[in-house]
Amino acid sequence: MKSDDRLRLLHRAVVFVAASVLVSMPALCADTTQASKGRPRVGLVLAGGGAKGGAHVGVLKVMEELHVPVDCIAGTSMGALIGGGYASGIPAAGLEEFVSGIDWKAVVGNQGTRELEPIEQKRAGATYSNDFELGITKEGIVSPGGLVNTSNIDDLLRTYVASARLESSFDELPIPYRAIATDMVQSRMVVLDRGDLATAMRASMAIPGAFAPVQIDQMILSDGGLVRNIPVDVARDLCADVVIVVNLVEPPADPKRLRSATQLLSRTMDVMIEANENLQLASLRPGDVRVDVYMGDITTADFERVPDTIPLGEAAARAMAADLSKYAVPQPQYTAWRQAVTTSQHIEAKLADVRYEGLKFVNPEYLKTTGLVEPGDTINTSVISREAQRMAALQDLDSVGYRLDGDPAQPTLTWLPREKSWGPNYLKADLGVYSSVDGDLTFTIYGRHVRTWLNSLGAEWRNELQVGGETLIATSWFQPLDAAHRFFVEPKVLYSLATEDVFRDDERIARYNFQDFAGILNTGVNLGRYAQARVGYIYDSRDVKVDIGSELMPESSPVDAGFTAALEYDSRDTGFSPQHGMAAALEYIHMEDSLGGDRNWERAEMGLGVALPFRKDIWWVTVAGGSDLKGNLPADRAFALGGPGSFPGLELGELRVGGYWTAGTSYLWNVKDLMSIRNLALYAGVRVAGGAVYDRIDDGRSGDIYGGSIFLTGRTFFGPLTIGVGATTTDSWSAWLSIGRPVGHGTILERGIFR
């Protein structure tokens, strides 16, 4: 080809390419223009903040009003909880209904759990002034991972996102989602993007020390606020072209409240969180939207004020409406998006089977025989929740999860009960102090060890040690006889040494020591969750000696042997100053020489207490009585009346009698909620009582007696507290202070169930 021909061919090719480009330019310009008009992907970032996080719901309500869709969500702590619900397809109205309807006293304060406990568990804890428990493991004495029992929190989260939990990848949720936690092992941020959604939210809000951490593989996960309380970078990595950040703002710290060691220690975590927040907020770019919600006096722990935070979030979002509206879409487009992502969390199915997994000590047969959900039942999220809460109230379980396997229409319900990591060897301790102006000063230091599930039927080895006004060393073997723990036997041996004052005509004349070596064999039956009956044989070698003072009752070393029968009923909502419920006890003792003793006597005693709520106050009514059944009751076995438990205005054990009856009523005004969510409160109370006594061992006047008292009492951070003054028609009066575990056991009213 000639040179000129090649030039003409090259020229034609250039002209063709240029013409092609010119022809295609309008289309290319049209595509570029369309991209510039496309909606940027919006990432929602929800900060942690405990109770303050309810404000996120208010922001979401305004975003829905403005038709701002969300393409992905990253949240920490309470932000992870709200964000997880929204990502699961729950609209803002549903979130508002959910958070406003939470019973925080039950969820965080575990109020109501006692009513779900088996009766034997109620009896074991009836006189404890605290619910703190330690464990004995190979590593030594250990404590729980958190001060707050989280079983109700776990159950709440599982119910909240019941349907979304079925998705293993958080990318497959209606809105892609990430929760932020802190790995306490490697001191790093963990972005949770798969697994059980409820577990991820729970890990993100596991405040160290308060809530137990969540273990996933080798990671020990706590609250994500320690490392990333406002996870802007996580949202950008997930999907976001722009981010909408909801920042929860507290007032600046008051220097006057940062002087003591405890105040500074409390402020330390706030400083750490604010530092990582500031780094993330500094990374915001033009086009990002920052919604600052000013929380006023609402703090992280004010869970009962969560509904009050929603209007604060709404107000803050409306103030930023112009910036938020930049990412709004037309109503038809928003409606289509909202319909596409909205998903119900309700589950309803007929069960093909029920199984239990993951138990090491607790026999699954026990849970099965006591369970209320069976194969063939039609269940929903509420039914599953109630059953999970009932099981989680058992002393060996920390929480109870579940999984639905197989056919969604007829699934297998697999329960996932988690045993306490610090079990099955448990330690509990208690302290009680009692003092009166007339010279009574006594204390009790008490410890109890229990080893549970020593065999497949749930045997327990129980050991008690107490020092103070009464020394006690006891050991027993509690053996259920069936899988449901309905029937049981309990052999027990004990040594006790009690020092008690004895009175004549209201005057303290002697102090006696009562020493007992005893063996007891009880058999019994549990009658549902509230009642128990026992019968047994007792052999007691007793030594009665005068310590100081005059001899009013004879010194002796008798052996008492015979049988006992007892019945207890307890439906109280709490172990001290109950707000509702009833307590009842009946006891009969029959001793005779033909059964191995050297004395013949018998006595019977009963007590009844009823708590009636009235507003935030309490009305408590009691009746009690005891009798020697017209027998010859030894003086050292007489009923001992006196003290705030049995008859205010009398000193502890001031009247020792062969028979008595008493009736009284107390009204307690709520004067101060110390911590409502934990059911801690102070009450101002007044009590009036009347009754009669018979066959006094000091040969004093028998007959009617009346009395009354005024007092301040309550459930406090240090346990039960009572300070009061009382008087009787016998010209006796007394003022007293009682802290913690009850001291004195002269009548049935001083048993733990009548506190």
PDB file of C-alpha atoms in Angstrom, residues 513-691:
ATOM      1  CA  ASN A 513     -26.475 -20.802 127.924  1.00  0.00           C
ATOM      2  CA  PHE A 514     -28.498 -23.339 125.936  1.00  0.00           C
ATOM      3  CA  GLN A 515     -26.306 -25.953 124.267  1.00  0.00           C
ATOM      4  CA  ASP A 516     -27.756 -28.512 121.838  1.00  0.00           C
ATOM      5  CA  PHE A 517     -26.370 -31.521 119.990  1.00  0.00           C
ATOM      6  CA  ALA A 518     -29.114 -32.719 117.684  1.00  0.00           C
ATOM      7  CA  GLY A 519     -29.832 -35.133 114.885  1.00  0.00           C
ATOM      8  CA  ILE A 520     -32.896 -34.682 112.667  1.00  0.00           C
ATOM      9  CA  LEU A 521     -34.388 -36.821 109.920  1.00  0.00           C
ATOM     10  CA  ASN A 522     -37.027 -35.037 107.862  1.00  0.00           C
ATOM     11  CA  THR A 523     -39.119 -36.200 104.961  1.00  0.00           C
ATOM     12  CA  GLY A 524     -41.359 -33.868 103.046  1.00  0.00           C
ATOM     13  CA  VAL A 525     -43.341 -32.872 100.017  1.00  0.00           C
ATOM     14  CA  ASN A 526     -43.279 -29.668  97.979  1.00  0.00           C
ATOM     15  CA  LEU A 527     -46.776 -28.465  97.160  1.00  0.00           C
ATOM     16  CA  GLY A 528     -46.212 -26.316  94.091  1.00  0.00           C
ATOM     17  CA  ARG A 529     -44.039 -23.196  94.225  1.00  0.00           C
ATOM     18  CA  TYR A 530     -45.508 -21.806  97.432  1.00  0.00           C
ATOM     19  CA  ALA A 531     -45.959 -24.555 100.045  1.00  0.00           C
ATOM     20  CA  GLN A 532     -44.020 -27.344 101.714  1.00  0.00           C
ATOM     21  CA  ALA A 533     -44.900 -29.931 104.368  1.00  0.00           C
ATOM     22  CA  ARG A 534     -42.370 -31.808 106.538  1.00  0.00           C
ATOM     23  CA  VAL A 535     -42.512 -34.542 109.163  1.00  0.00           C
ATOM     24  CA  GLY A 536     -39.503 -35.902 110.957  1.00  0.00           C
ATOM     25  CA  TYR A 537     -37.782 -37.422 113.954  1.00  0.00           C
ATOM     26  CA  ILE A 538     -35.468 -35.397 116.198  1.00  0.00           C
ATOM     27  CA  TYR A 539     -33.015 -36.426 118.914  1.00  0.00           C
ATOM     28  CA  ASP A 540     -31.619 -33.493 120.917  1.00  0.00           C
ATOM     29  CA  SER A 541     -29.132 -33.697 123.796  1.00  0.00           C
ATOM     30  CA  ARG A 542     -29.491 -30.367 125.584  1.00  0.00           C
ATOM     31  CA  ASP A 543     -27.492 -28.647 128.308  1.00  0.00           C
ATOM     32  CA  VAL A 544     -29.076 -25.714 130.209  1.00  0.00           C
ATOM     33  CA  LYS A 545     -26.673 -23.698 132.363  1.00  0.00           C
ATOM     34  CA  VAL A 546     -26.733 -20.341 134.169  1.00  0.00           C
ATOM     35  CA  ASP A 547     -24.004 -18.071 132.832  1.00  0.00           C
ATOM     36  CA  ILE A 548     -24.538 -15.187 135.260  1.00  0.00           C
ATOM     37  CA  GLY A 549     -27.333 -14.142 137.633  1.00  0.00           C
ATOM     38  CA  SER A 550     -30.048 -15.888 139.602  1.00  0.00           C
ATOM     39  CA  GLU A 551     -31.421 -19.292 138.724  1.00  0.00           C
ATOM     40  CA  LEU A 552     -35.005 -18.887 137.470  1.00  0.00           C
ATOM     41  CA  MET A 553     -35.201 -22.102 135.464  1.00  0.00           C
ATOM     42  CA  PRO A 554     -33.399 -25.215 136.691  1.00  0.00           C
ATOM     43  CA  GLU A 555     -30.056 -26.185 135.266  1.00  0.00           C
ATOM     44  CA  SER A 556     -30.350 -29.525 133.525  1.00  0.00           C
ATOM     45  CA  SER A 557     -29.021 -31.833 130.844  1.00  0.00           C
ATOM     46  CA  PRO A 558     -32.136 -33.398 129.295  1.00  0.00           C
ATOM     47  CA  VAL A 559     -32.540 -35.468 126.153  1.00  0.00           C
ATOM     48  CA  ASP A 560     -35.556 -34.628 124.031  1.00  0.00           C
ATOM     49  CA  ALA A 561     -36.643 -37.089 121.372  1.00  0.00           C
ATOM     50  CA  GLY A 562     -39.776 -37.301 119.296  1.00  0.00           C
ATOM     51  CA  PHE A 563     -41.355 -36.224 116.060  1.00  0.00           C
ATOM     52  CA  THR A 564     -42.081 -32.894 114.441  1.00  0.00           C
ATOM     53  CA  ALA A 565     -44.458 -31.712 111.743  1.00  0.00           C
ATOM     54  CA  ALA A 566     -44.328 -28.410 109.890  1.00  0.00           C
ATOM     55  CA  LEU A 567     -46.179 -26.686 107.079  1.00  0.00           C
ATOM     56  CA  GLU A 568     -45.061 -23.471 105.363  1.00  0.00           C
ATOM     57  CA  TYR A 569     -46.649 -21.261 102.720  1.00  0.00           C
ATOM     58  CA  ASP A 570     -44.833 -18.293 101.172  1.00  0.00           C
ATOM     59  CA  SER A 571     -46.065 -16.160  98.268  1.00  0.00           C
ATOM     60  CA  ARG A 572     -44.346 -12.888  99.285  1.00  0.00           C
ATOM     61  CA  ASP A 573     -42.877 -10.827  96.469  1.00  0.00           C
ATOM     62  CA  THR A 574     -39.731  -9.987  98.450  1.00  0.00           C
ATOM     63  CA  GLY A 575     -37.960 -11.370 101.500  1.00  0.00           C
ATOM     64  CA  PHE A 576     -38.308  -8.213 103.622  1.00  0.00           C
ATOM     65  CA  SER A 577     -41.212  -5.754 103.929  1.00  0.00           C
ATOM     66  CA  PRO A 578     -43.183  -7.458 101.146  1.00  0.00           C
ATOM     67  CA  GLN A 579     -45.548  -5.332  99.112  1.00  0.00           C
ATOM     68  CA  HIS A 580     -47.924  -8.184  98.420  1.00  0.00           C
ATOM     69  CA  GLY A 581     -48.276 -11.861  99.211  1.00  0.00           C
ATOM     70  CA  MET A 582     -48.864 -14.100 102.208  1.00  0.00           C
ATOM     71  CA  ALA A 583     -46.743 -16.105 104.627  1.00  0.00           C
ATOM     72  CA  ALA A 584     -48.058 -18.879 106.860  1.00  0.00           C
ATOM     73  CA  ALA A 585     -46.382 -21.449 109.117  1.00  0.00           C
ATOM     74  CA  LEU A 586     -47.628 -24.233 111.358  1.00  0.00           C
ATOM     75  CA  GLU A 587     -45.369 -26.301 113.632  1.00  0.00           C
ATOM     76  CA  TYR A 588     -46.052 -29.185 115.984  1.00  0.00           C
ATOM     77  CA  ILE A 589     -43.471 -30.865 118.278  1.00  0.00           C
ATOM     78  CA  HIS A 590     -44.143 -34.035 120.292  1.00  0.00           C
ATOM     79  CA  MET A 591     -41.474 -35.371 122.658  1.00  0.00           C
ATOM     80  CA  GLU A 592     -41.737 -38.458 124.820  1.00  0.00           C
ATOM     81  CA  ASP A 593     -39.486 -40.886 126.624  1.00  0.00           C
ATOM     82  CA  SER A 594     -40.687 -43.888 124.609  1.00  0.00           C
ATOM     83  CA  LEU A 595     -39.116 -42.325 121.515  1.00  0.00           C
ATOM     84  CA  GLY A 596     -35.659 -42.091 123.065  1.00  0.00           C
ATOM     85  CA  GLY A 597     -35.879 -39.019 125.285  1.00  0.00           C
ATOM     86  CA  ASP A 598     -36.248 -38.513 129.020  1.00  0.00           C
ATOM     87  CA  ARG A 599     -39.007 -35.857 128.991  1.00  0.00           C
ATOM     88  CA  ASN A 600     -42.594 -35.820 127.810  1.00  0.00           C
ATOM     89  CA  TRP A 601     -43.922 -32.579 126.346  1.00  0.00           C
ATOM     90  CA  GLU A 602     -45.507 -31.115 123.259  1.00  0.00           C
ATOM     91  CA  ARG A 603     -46.244 -27.728 121.789  1.00  0.00           C
ATOM     92  CA  ALA A 604     -47.925 -26.252 118.724  1.00  0.00           C
ATOM     93  CA  GLU A 605     -47.490 -22.857 117.103  1.00  0.00           C
ATOM     94  CA  MET A 606     -48.882 -21.081 114.078  1.00  0.00           C
ATOM     95  CA  GLY A 607     -48.406 -17.725 112.346  1.00  0.00           C
ATOM     96  CA  LEU A 608     -49.960 -15.877 109.440  1.00  0.00           C
ATOM     97  CA  GLY A 609     -48.873 -12.679 107.719  1.00  0.00           C
ATOM     98  CA  VAL A 610     -50.543 -10.877 104.810  1.00  0.00           C
ATOM     99  CA  ALA A 611     -49.120  -7.927 102.857  1.00  0.00           C
ATOM    100  CA  LEU A 612     -51.574  -5.637 101.086  1.00  0.00           C
ATOM    101  CA  PRO A 613     -50.307  -2.903  98.727  1.00  0.00           C
ATOM    102  CA  PHE A 614     -51.830   0.569  98.860  1.00  0.00           C
ATOM    103  CA  ARG A 615     -50.320   3.023  96.391  1.00  0.00           C
ATOM    104  CA  LYS A 616     -46.584   2.852  97.207  1.00  0.00           C
ATOM    105  CA  ASP A 617     -47.298   2.002 100.855  1.00  0.00           C
ATOM    106  CA  ILE A 618     -47.610  -1.352 102.624  1.00  0.00           C
ATOM    107  CA  TRP A 619     -50.214  -2.695 105.008  1.00  0.00           C
ATOM    108  CA  TRP A 620     -48.943  -5.764 106.906  1.00  0.00           C
ATOM    109  CA  VAL A 621     -51.235  -7.870 109.129  1.00  0.00           C
ATOM    110  CA  THR A 622     -50.078 -10.732 111.381  1.00  0.00           C
ATOM    111  CA  VAL A 623     -51.666 -13.214 113.751  1.00  0.00           C
ATOM    112  CA  ALA A 624     -49.865 -15.884 115.750  1.00  0.00           C
ATOM    113  CA  GLY A 625     -50.354 -18.204 118.664  1.00  0.00           C
ATOM    114  CA  GLY A 626     -48.652 -20.975 120.578  1.00  0.00           C
ATOM    115  CA  SER A 627     -49.785 -23.542 123.115  1.00  0.00           C
ATOM    116  CA  ASP A 628     -48.383 -26.282 125.314  1.00  0.00           C
ATOM    117  CA  LEU A 629     -51.597 -28.213 124.589  1.00  0.00           C
ATOM    118  CA  LYS A 630     -52.312 -28.396 128.317  1.00  0.00           C
ATOM    119  CA  GLY A 631     -49.162 -30.353 128.893  1.00  0.00           C
ATOM    120  CA  ASN A 632     -46.125 -29.712 131.030  1.00  0.00           C
ATOM    121  CA  LEU A 633     -43.873 -27.597 128.802  1.00  0.00           C
ATOM    122  CA  PRO A 634     -40.331 -27.383 130.244  1.00  0.00           C
ATOM    123  CA  ALA A 635     -39.208 -23.848 131.072  1.00  0.00           C
ATOM    124  CA  ASP A 636     -36.268 -24.061 128.657  1.00  0.00           C
ATOM    125  CA  ARG A 637     -38.734 -24.876 125.833  1.00  0.00           C
ATOM    126  CA  ALA A 638     -41.195 -22.064 126.606  1.00  0.00           C
ATOM    127  CA  PHE A 639     -42.234 -19.519 123.995  1.00  0.00           C
ATOM    128  CA  ALA A 640     -40.144 -16.358 124.331  1.00  0.00           C
ATOM    129  CA  LEU A 641     -41.979 -13.131 123.438  1.00  0.00           C
ATOM    130  CA  GLY A 642     -40.324  -9.762 123.015  1.00  0.00           C
ATOM    131  CA  GLY A 643     -38.601  -7.647 120.429  1.00  0.00           C
ATOM    132  CA  PRO A 644     -39.864  -5.988 117.242  1.00  0.00           C
ATOM    133  CA  GLY A 645     -40.487  -9.323 115.565  1.00  0.00           C
ATOM    134  CA  SER A 646     -42.940 -10.723 118.101  1.00  0.00           C
ATOM    135  CA  PHE A 647     -44.081  -7.917 120.432  1.00  0.00           C
ATOM    136  CA  PRO A 648     -42.619  -4.379 120.277  1.00  0.00           C
ATOM    137  CA  GLY A 649     -42.068  -2.621 123.600  1.00  0.00           C
ATOM    138  CA  LEU A 650     -40.612  -5.777 125.175  1.00  0.00           C
ATOM    139  CA  GLU A 651     -36.976  -6.761 125.197  1.00  0.00           C
ATOM    140  CA  LEU A 652     -35.892  -9.884 123.327  1.00  0.00           C
ATOM    141  CA  GLY A 653     -37.271 -12.903 125.199  1.00  0.00           C
ATOM    142  CA  GLU A 654     -38.681 -10.810 128.049  1.00  0.00           C
ATOM    143  CA  LEU A 655     -41.741 -13.029 128.513  1.00  0.00           C
ATOM    144  CA  ARG A 656     -41.274 -16.811 128.575  1.00  0.00           C
ATOM    145  CA  VAL A 657     -44.669 -18.473 128.567  1.00  0.00           C
ATOM    146  CA  GLY A 658     -46.465 -21.741 128.062  1.00  0.00           C
ATOM    147  CA  GLY A 659     -48.999 -20.206 125.702  1.00  0.00           C
ATOM    148  CA  TYR A 660     -49.808 -16.977 123.908  1.00  0.00           C
ATOM    149  CA  TRP A 661     -51.717 -15.379 121.088  1.00  0.00           C
ATOM    150  CA  THR A 662     -51.136 -12.077 119.349  1.00  0.00           C
ATOM    151  CA  ALA A 663     -52.558 -10.067 116.488  1.00  0.00           C
ATOM    152  CA  GLY A 664     -51.114  -6.923 114.996  1.00  0.00           C
ATOM    153  CA  THR A 665     -51.126  -4.640 112.030  1.00  0.00           C
ATOM    154  CA  SER A 666     -48.534  -2.282 110.592  1.00  0.00           C
ATOM    155  CA  TYR A 667     -48.855   0.506 108.087  1.00  0.00           C
ATOM    156  CA  LEU A 668     -45.703   1.579 106.257  1.00  0.00           C
ATOM    157  CA  TRP A 669     -45.591   4.907 104.428  1.00  0.00           C
ATOM    158  CA  ASN A 670     -43.115   5.111 101.588  1.00  0.00           C
ATOM    159  CA  VAL A 671     -41.010   8.154 102.454  1.00  0.00           C
ATOM    160  CA  LYS A 672     -38.058   7.680 100.112  1.00  0.00           C
ATOM    161  CA  ASP A 673     -37.242   5.512  97.091  1.00  0.00           C
ATOM    162  CA  LEU A 674     -33.532   4.824  97.489  1.00  0.00           C
ATOM    163  CA  MET A 675     -33.336   2.928  94.196  1.00  0.00           C
ATOM    164  CA  SER A 676     -36.730   2.102  92.815  1.00  0.00           C
ATOM    165  CA  ILE A 677     -35.435  -0.181  90.108  1.00  0.00           C
ATOM    166  CA  ARG A 678     -33.821  -2.400  92.781  1.00  0.00           C
ATOM    167  CA  ASN A 679     -36.843  -2.134  95.079  1.00  0.00           C
ATOM    168  CA  LEU A 680     -34.856  -0.250  97.722  1.00  0.00           C
ATOM    169  CA  ALA A 681     -36.977   2.138  99.775  1.00  0.00           C
ATOM    170  CA  LEU A 682     -37.415   3.655 103.235  1.00  0.00           C
ATOM    171  CA  TYR A 683     -40.739   3.518 105.091  1.00  0.00           C
ATOM    172  CA  ALA A 684     -42.082   5.282 108.148  1.00  0.00           C
ATOM    173  CA  GLY A 685     -44.239   2.815 110.029  1.00  0.00           C
ATOM    174  CA  VAL A 686     -46.657   2.475 112.887  1.00  0.00           C
ATOM    175  CA  ARG A 687     -47.699  -0.814 114.488  1.00  0.00           C
ATOM    176  CA  VAL A 688     -50.353  -1.744 116.999  1.00  0.00           C
ATOM    177  CA  ALA A 689     -50.604  -5.198 118.556  1.00  0.00           C
ATOM    178  CA  GLY A 690     -52.681  -7.004 121.115  1.00  0.00           C
ATOM    179  CA  GLY A 691     -52.725 -10.458 122.631  1.00  0.00           C
TER     180      GLY A 691
END
